[in-house]
Tab-separated table of C-alpha atoms in Angstrom:
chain	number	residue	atom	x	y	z
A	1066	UNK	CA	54.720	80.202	76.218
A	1067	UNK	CA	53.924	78.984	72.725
A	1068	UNK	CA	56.383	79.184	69.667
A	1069	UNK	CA	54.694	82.357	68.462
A	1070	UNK	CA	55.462	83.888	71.580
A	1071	UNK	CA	59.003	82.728	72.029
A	1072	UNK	CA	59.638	84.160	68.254
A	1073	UNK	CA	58.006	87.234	68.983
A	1074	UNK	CA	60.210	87.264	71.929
A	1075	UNK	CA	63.244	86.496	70.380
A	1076	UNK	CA	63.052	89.123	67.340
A	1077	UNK	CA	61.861	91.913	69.966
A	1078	UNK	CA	65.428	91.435	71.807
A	1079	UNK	CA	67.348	91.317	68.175
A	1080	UNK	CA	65.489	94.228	67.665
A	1081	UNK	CA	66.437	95.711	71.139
A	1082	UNK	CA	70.264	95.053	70.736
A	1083	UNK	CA	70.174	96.277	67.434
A	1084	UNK	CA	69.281	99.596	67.783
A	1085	UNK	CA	71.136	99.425	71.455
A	1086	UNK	CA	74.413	99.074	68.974
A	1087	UNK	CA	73.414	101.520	66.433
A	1088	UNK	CA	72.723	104.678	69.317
A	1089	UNK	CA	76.019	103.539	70.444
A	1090	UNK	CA	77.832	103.786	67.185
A	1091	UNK	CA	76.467	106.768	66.371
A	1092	UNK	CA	77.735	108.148	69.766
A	1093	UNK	CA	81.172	107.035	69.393
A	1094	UNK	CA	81.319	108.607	65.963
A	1095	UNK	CA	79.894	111.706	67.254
A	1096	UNK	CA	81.748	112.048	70.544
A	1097	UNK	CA	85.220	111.334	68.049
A	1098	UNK	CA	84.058	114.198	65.761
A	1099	UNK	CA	82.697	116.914	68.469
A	1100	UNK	CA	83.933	115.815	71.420
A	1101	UNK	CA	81.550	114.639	74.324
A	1102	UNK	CA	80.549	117.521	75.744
A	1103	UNK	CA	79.610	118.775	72.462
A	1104	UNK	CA	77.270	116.488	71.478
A	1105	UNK	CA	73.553	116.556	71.988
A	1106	UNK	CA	71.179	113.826	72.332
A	1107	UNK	CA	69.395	115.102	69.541
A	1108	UNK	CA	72.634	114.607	67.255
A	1109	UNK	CA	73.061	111.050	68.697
A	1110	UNK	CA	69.017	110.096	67.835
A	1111	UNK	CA	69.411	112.287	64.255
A	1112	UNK	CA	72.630	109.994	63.404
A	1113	UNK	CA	71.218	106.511	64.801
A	1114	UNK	CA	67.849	107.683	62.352
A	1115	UNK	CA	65.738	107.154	65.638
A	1116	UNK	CA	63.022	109.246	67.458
A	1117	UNK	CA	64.286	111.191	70.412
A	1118	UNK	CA	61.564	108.561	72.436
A	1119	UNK	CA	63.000	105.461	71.267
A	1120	UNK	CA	66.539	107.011	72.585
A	1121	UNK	CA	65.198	107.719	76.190
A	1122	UNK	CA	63.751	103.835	76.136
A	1123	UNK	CA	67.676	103.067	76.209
A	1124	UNK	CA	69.217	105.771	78.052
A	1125	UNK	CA	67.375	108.113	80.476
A	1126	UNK	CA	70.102	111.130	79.958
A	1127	UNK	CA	72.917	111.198	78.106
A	1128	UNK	CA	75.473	110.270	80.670
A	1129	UNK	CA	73.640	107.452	81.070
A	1130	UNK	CA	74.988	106.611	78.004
A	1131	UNK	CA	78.504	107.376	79.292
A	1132	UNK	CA	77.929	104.975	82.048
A	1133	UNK	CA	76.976	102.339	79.971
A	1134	UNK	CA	79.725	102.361	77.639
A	1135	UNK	CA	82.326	102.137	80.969
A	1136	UNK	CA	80.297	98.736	81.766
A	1137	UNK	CA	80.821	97.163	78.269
A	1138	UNK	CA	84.745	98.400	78.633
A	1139	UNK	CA	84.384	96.314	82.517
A	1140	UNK	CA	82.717	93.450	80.793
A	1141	UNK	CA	85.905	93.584	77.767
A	1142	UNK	CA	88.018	93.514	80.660
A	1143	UNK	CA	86.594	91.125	82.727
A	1144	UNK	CA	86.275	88.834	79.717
A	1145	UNK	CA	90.188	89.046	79.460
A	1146	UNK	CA	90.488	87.837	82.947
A	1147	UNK	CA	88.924	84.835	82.517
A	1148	UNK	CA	91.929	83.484	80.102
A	1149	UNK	CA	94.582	84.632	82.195
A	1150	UNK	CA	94.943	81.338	84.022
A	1151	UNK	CA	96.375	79.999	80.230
A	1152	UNK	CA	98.560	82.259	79.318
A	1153	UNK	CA	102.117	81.749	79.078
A	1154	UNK	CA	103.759	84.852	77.625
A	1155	UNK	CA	102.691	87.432	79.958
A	1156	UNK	CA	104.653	90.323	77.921
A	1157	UNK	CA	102.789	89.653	74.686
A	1158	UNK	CA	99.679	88.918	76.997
A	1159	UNK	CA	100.665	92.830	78.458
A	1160	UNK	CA	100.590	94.461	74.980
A	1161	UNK	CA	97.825	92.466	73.477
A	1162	UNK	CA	95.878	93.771	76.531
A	1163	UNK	CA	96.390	96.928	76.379
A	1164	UNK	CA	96.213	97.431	72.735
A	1165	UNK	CA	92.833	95.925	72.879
A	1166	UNK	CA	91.967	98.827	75.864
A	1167	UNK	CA	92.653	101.129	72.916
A	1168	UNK	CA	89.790	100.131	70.826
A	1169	UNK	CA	86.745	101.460	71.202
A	1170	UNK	CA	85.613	103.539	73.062
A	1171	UNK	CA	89.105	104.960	73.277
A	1172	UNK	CA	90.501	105.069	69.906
A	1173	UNK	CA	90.015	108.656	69.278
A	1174	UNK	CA	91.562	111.754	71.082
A	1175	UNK	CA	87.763	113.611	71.084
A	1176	UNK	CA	86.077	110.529	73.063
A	1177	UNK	CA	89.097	109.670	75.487
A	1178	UNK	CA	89.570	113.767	76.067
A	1179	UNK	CA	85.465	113.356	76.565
A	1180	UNK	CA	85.611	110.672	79.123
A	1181	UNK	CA	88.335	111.600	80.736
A	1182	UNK	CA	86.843	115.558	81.118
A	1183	UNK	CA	83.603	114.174	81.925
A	1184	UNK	CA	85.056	112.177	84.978
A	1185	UNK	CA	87.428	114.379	86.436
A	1186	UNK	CA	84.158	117.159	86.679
A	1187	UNK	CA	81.087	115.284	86.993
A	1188	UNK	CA	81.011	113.706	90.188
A	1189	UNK	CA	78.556	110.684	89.232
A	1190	UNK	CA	80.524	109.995	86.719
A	1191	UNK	CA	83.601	110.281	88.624
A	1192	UNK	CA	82.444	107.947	90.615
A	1193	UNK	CA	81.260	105.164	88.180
A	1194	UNK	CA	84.854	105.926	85.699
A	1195	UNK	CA	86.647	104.814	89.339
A	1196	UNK	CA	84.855	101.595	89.446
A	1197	UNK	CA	85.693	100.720	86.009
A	1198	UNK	CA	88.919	101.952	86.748
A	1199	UNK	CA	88.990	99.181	90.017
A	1200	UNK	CA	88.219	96.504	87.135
A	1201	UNK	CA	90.512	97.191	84.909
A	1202	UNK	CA	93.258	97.682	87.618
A	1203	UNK	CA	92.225	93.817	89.071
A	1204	UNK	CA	92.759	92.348	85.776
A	1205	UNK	CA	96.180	94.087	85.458
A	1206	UNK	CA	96.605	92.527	89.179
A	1207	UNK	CA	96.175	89.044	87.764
A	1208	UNK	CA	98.111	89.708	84.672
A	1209	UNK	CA	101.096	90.503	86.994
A	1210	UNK	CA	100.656	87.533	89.028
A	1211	UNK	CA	100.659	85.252	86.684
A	1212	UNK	CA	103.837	86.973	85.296
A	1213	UNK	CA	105.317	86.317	88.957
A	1214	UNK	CA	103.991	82.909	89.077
A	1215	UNK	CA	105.576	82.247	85.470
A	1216	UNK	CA	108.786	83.953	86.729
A	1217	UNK	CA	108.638	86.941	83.889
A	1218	UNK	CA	107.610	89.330	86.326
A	1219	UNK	CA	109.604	90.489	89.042
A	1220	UNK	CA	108.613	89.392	92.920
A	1221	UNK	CA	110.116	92.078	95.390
A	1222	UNK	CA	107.370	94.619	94.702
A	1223	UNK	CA	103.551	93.179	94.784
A	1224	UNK	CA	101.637	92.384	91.984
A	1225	UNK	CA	99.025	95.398	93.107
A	1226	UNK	CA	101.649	98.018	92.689
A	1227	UNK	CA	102.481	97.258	89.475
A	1228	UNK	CA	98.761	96.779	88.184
A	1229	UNK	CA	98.462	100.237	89.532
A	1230	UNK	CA	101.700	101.807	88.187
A	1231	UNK	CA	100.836	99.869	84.905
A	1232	UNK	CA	97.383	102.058	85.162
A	1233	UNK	CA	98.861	104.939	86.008
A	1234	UNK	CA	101.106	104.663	83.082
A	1235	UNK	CA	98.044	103.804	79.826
A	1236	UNK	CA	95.662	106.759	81.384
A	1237	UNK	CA	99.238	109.220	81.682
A	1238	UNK	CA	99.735	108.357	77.857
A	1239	UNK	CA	96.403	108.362	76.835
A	1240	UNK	CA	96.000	111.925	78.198
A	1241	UNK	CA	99.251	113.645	77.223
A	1242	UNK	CA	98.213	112.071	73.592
A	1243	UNK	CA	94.852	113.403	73.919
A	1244	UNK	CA	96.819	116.905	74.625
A	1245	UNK	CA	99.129	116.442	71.624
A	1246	UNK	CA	97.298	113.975	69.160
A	1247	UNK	CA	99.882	114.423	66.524
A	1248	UNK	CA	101.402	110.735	66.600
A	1249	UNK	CA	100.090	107.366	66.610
A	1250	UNK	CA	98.548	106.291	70.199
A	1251	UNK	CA	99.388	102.607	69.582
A	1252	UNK	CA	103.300	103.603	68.869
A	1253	UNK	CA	103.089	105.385	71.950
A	1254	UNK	CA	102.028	102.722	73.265
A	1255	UNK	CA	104.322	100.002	72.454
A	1256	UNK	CA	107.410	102.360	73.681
A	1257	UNK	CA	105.911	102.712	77.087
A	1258	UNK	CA	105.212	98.962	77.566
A	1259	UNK	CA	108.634	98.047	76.193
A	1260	UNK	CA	110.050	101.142	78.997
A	1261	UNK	CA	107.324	99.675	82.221
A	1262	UNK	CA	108.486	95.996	81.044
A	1263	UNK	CA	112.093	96.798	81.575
A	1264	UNK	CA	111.048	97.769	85.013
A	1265	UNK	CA	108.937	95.078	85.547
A	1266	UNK	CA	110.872	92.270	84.429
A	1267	UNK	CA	112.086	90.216	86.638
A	1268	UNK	CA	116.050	90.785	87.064
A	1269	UNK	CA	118.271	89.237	84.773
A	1270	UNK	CA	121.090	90.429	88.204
A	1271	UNK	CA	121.487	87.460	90.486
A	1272	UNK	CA	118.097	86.507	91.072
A	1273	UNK	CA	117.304	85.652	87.591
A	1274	UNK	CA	120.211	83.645	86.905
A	1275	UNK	CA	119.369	81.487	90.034
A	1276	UNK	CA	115.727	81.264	88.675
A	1277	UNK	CA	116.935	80.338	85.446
A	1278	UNK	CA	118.446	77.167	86.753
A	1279	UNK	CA	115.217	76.467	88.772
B	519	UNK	CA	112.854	160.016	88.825
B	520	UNK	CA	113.662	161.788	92.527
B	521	UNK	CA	113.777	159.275	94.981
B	522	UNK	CA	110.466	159.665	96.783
B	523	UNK	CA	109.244	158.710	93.176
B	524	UNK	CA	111.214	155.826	93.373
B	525	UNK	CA	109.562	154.441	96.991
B	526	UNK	CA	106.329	155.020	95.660
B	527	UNK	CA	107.161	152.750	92.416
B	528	UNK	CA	108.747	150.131	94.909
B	529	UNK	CA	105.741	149.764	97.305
B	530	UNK	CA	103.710	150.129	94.591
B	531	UNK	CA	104.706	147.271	93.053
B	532	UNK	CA	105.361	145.582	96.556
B	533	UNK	CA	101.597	146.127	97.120
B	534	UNK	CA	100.946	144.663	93.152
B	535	UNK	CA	102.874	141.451	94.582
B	536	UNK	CA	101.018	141.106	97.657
B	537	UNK	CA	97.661	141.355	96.242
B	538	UNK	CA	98.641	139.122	93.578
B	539	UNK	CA	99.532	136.400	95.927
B	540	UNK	CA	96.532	136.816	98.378
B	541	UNK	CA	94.718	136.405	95.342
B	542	UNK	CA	96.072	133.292	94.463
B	543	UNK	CA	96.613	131.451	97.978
B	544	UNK	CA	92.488	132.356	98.080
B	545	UNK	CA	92.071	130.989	94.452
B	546	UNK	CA	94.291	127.489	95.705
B	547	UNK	CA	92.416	127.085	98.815
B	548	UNK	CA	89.137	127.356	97.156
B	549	UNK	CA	90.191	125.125	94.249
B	550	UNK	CA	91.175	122.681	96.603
B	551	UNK	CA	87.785	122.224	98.848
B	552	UNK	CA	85.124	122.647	96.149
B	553	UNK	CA	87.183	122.495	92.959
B	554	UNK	CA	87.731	124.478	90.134
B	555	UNK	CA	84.898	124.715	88.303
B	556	UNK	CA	82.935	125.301	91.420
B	557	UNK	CA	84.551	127.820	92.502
B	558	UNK	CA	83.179	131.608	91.611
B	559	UNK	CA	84.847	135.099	91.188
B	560	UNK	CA	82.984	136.179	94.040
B	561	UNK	CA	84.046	133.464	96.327
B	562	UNK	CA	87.817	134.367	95.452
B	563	UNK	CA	87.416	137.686	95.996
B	564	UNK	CA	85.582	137.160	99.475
B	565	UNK	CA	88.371	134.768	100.766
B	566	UNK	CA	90.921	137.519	99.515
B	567	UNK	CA	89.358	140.261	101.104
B	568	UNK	CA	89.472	142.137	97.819
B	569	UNK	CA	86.410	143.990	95.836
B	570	UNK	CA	85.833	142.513	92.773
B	571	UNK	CA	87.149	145.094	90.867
B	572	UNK	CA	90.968	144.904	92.178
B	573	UNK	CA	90.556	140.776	90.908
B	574	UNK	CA	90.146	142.127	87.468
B	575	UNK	CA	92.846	144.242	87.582
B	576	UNK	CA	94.775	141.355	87.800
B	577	UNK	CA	92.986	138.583	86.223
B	578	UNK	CA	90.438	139.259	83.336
B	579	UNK	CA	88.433	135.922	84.060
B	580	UNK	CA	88.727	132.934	86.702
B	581	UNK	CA	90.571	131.594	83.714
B	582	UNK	CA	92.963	134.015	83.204
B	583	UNK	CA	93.840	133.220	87.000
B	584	UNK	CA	94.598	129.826	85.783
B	585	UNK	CA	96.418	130.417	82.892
B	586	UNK	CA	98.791	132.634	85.111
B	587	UNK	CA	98.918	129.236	87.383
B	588	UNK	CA	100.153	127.558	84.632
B	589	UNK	CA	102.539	130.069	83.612
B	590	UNK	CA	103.833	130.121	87.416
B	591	UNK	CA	104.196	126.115	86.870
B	592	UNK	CA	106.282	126.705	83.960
B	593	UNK	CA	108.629	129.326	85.290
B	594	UNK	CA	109.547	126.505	87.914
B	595	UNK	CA	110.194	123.896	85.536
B	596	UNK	CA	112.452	126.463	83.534
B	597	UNK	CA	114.248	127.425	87.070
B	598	UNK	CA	115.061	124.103	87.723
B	599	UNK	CA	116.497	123.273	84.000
B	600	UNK	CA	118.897	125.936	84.477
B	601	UNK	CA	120.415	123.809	87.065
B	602	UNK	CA	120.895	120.676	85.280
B	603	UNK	CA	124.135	120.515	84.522
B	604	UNK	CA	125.522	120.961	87.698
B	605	UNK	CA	123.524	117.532	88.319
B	606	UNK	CA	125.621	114.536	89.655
B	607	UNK	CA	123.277	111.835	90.978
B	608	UNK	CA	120.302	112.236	88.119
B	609	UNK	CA	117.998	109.858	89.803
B	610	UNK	CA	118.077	111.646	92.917
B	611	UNK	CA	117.594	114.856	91.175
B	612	UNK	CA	114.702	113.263	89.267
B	613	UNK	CA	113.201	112.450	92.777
B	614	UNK	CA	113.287	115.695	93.581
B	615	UNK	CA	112.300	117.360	90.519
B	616	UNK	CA	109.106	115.253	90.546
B	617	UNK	CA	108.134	115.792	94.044
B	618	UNK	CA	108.447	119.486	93.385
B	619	UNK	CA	106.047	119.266	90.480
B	620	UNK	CA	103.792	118.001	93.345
B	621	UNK	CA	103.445	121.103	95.538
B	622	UNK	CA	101.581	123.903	94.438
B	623	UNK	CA	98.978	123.684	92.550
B	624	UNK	CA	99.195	120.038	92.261
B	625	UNK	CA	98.920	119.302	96.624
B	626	UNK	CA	95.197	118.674	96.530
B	627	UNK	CA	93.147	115.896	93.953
B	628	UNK	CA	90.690	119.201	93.685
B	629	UNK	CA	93.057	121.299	91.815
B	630	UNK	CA	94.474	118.625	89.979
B	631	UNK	CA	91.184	117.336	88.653
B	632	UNK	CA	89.786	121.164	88.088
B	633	UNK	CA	92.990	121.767	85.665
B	634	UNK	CA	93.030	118.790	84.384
B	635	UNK	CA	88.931	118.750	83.707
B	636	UNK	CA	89.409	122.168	82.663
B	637	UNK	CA	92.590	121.158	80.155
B	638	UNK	CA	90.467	118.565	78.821
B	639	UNK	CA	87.475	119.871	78.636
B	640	UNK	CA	87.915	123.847	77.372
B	641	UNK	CA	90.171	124.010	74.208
B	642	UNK	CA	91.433	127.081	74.808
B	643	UNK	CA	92.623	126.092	78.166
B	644	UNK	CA	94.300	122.536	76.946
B	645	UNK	CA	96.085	124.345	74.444
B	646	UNK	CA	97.756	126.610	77.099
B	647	UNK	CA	98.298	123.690	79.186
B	648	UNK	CA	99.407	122.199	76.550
B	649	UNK	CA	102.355	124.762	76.360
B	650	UNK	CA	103.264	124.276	79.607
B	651	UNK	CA	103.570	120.166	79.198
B	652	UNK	CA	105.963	121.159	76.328
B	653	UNK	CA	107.948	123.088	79.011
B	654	UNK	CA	107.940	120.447	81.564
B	655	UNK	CA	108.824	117.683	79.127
B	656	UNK	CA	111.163	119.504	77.958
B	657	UNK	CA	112.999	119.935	81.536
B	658	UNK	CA	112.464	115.949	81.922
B	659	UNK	CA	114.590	115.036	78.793
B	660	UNK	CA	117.240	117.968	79.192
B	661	UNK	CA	117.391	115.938	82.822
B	662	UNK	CA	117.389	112.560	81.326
B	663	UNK	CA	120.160	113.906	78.541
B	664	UNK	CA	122.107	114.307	81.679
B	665	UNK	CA	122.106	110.649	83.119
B	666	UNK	CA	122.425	109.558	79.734
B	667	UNK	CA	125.885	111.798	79.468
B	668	UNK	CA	126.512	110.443	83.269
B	669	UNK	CA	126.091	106.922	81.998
B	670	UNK	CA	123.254	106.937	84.386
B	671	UNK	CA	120.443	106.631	82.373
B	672	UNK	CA	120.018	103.861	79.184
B	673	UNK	CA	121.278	105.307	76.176
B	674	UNK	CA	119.489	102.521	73.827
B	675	UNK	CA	116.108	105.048	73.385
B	676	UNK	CA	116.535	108.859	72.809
B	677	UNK	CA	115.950	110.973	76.183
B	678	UNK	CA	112.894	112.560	73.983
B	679	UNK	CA	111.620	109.278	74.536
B	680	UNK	CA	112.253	108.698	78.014
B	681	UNK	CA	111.272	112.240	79.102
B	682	UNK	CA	108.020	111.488	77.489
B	683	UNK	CA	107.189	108.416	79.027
B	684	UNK	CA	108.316	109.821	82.033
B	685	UNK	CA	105.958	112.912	81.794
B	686	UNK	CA	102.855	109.914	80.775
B	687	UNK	CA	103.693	108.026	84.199
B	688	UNK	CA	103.462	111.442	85.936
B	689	UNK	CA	100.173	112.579	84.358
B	690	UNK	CA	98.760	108.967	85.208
B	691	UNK	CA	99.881	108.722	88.381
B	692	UNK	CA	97.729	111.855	89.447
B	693	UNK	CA	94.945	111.438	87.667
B	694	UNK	CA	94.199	107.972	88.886
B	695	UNK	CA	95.275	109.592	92.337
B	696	UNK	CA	92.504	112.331	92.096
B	697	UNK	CA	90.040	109.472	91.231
B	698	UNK	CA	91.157	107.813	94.353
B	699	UNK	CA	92.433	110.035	96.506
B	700	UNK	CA	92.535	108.029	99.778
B	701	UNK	CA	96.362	107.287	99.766
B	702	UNK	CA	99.229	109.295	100.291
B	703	UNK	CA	100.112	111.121	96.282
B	704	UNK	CA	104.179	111.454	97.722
B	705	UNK	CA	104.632	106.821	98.404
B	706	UNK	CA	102.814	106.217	95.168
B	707	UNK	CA	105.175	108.534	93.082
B	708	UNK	CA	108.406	107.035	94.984
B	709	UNK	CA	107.030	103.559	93.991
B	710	UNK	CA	106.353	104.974	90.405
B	711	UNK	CA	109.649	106.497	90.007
B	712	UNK	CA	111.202	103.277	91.560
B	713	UNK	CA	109.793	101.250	89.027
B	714	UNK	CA	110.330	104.100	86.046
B	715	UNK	CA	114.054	104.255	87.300
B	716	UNK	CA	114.697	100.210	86.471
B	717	UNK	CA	113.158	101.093	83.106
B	718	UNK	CA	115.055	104.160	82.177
B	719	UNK	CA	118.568	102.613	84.228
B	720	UNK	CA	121.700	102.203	82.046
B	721	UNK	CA	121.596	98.387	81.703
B	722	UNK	CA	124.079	96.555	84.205
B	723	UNK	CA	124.448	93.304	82.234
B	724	UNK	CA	126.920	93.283	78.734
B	725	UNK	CA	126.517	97.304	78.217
B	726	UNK	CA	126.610	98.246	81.595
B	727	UNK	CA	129.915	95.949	82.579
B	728	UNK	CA	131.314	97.650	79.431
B	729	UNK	CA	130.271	101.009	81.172
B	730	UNK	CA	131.933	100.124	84.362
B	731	UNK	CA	135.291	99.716	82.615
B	732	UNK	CA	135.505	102.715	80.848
């Protein structure tokens, strides 16, 4: 391959993940505004100032679209699991992380109420939401392990059940505040972590004093 | 009214009440092997043993079937208030009161994900579902008002608070549940409300020893 080529090369995939973002902004705005199920892919290529051909290049159908926002929330979380291994404050590590879960995609009631509709009645996409679901629920594994290991996380229930209770607890308040969007998600938020930390913690009874003098 | 007046009323409405529940143990069982949203009129009406016209006697639409679901679900969360303060041991009664919330309609990850896709995904149905989250949250802090008078329950956050983080872990717990439905729904709520309990306890270190004197 000559330099030409490689150049060519090289601006054809800025070009690619350029208008890759911009369909993908453009959904997310349009998905907060309408909801999901409301919006066409003809909205989505009218907003992102594309042709509807140029769209289909990207994403086949519009779920497809769907699908490939759950893999950049995997990848997010999967990035996050890579620095567990340093971190020593596993409750600020806990909020930070689940904060950060609250970005996008699911920052407004419309696109979380869309997500979660679209899983719970579309099979495929049932399907796919559970595996990003499995991802997010390992790195809330490790999390809790290295809260055990750091002695900040209680040791007589596994590590798996709490990832999973944790889990249960975000998608619980994410969809009762999709239900009643009247207050702020993140304060939400930082009431239910403070509430599953209590129970999480370990004891400060006569286990944690002994560990304390460890 | 002469008395033979009077039987006819009663079995009338005796007949009313049977229908109506045929009705609805068809519209459950159907929910719960193909879901909600694929289940039809006609299909209801078949299992029932019932001509069409008799379902919309009772129901308008398949929806209006669900809304009266709802408003069944509600009636039992406002049953169960009304015996609150007769409550000694509230974690025991919030055991209970969960597991309940568990039986009908909620036995099968079918009819949970068909109202919750349907809540999520048809406005008109969230916003009645809505209503009814009211009424159950409502129960949940009245209950955790309770402990919190029993010095059962932490009295550091309001029981607004705690009844809606309990109502959150809830929600999770069976969606998550629906989207993997291959364990039992009863163990993972006893390890949720395990967890939630040590959370929502009345502390036993310098408040709690206080407590204990009193």
């Amino acid at each position: 391959m000559n330099m030409t080529a490689s150049h060519d090369l090289g601006r054809r995939e800025r070009r690619r993940q350029e208008t890759f973002q911009r369909i993908m902004r453009a959904a997310f705005e349009l998905f907060a505004k309408h909801g999901y199920a409301d919006t066409a892919v003809e909205d989505i290529t009218e907003a992102a100032d594309i042709g509807k051909g140029t769209f289909f290049n990207y994403f086949p159908t519009k779920d497809a679209l769907l699908l490939a926002i759950f893999d950049a929330v995997a990848d997010r979380f999967q990035q996050f699991r890579l620095h567990i291994p340093e971190i020593t404050d596993v409750r600020k590590a806990l909020t930070e992380f689940t904060h950060a879960t609250l970005q996008e995609p699911a920052r407004s009631p419309n696109i979380i109420r869309g997500i979660f509709g679209a899983a719970l009645t579309q099979p495929t996409i049932g399907e796919k939401f559970a595996k990003t679901v499995q991802v997010a629920r390992q790195t809330a594994i490790a999390l809790f392990e290295r809260g055990q290991k750091l002695g900040q996380v209680r040791n007589d229930i596994s590590a798996e059940l709490l990832g999973r209770n944790y889990q249960q607890f975000i998608f619980g308040t994410e969809m009762i505040w999709t239900l009643t969007p009247d207050q702020d998600l993140h304060e939400w938020i930082n009431s239910m972590i403070e509430l599953f930390w209590r129970g999480a913690l370990a004891p400060t009874g006569q286990d944690a004093s002994n560990r304390k003098e460890i």
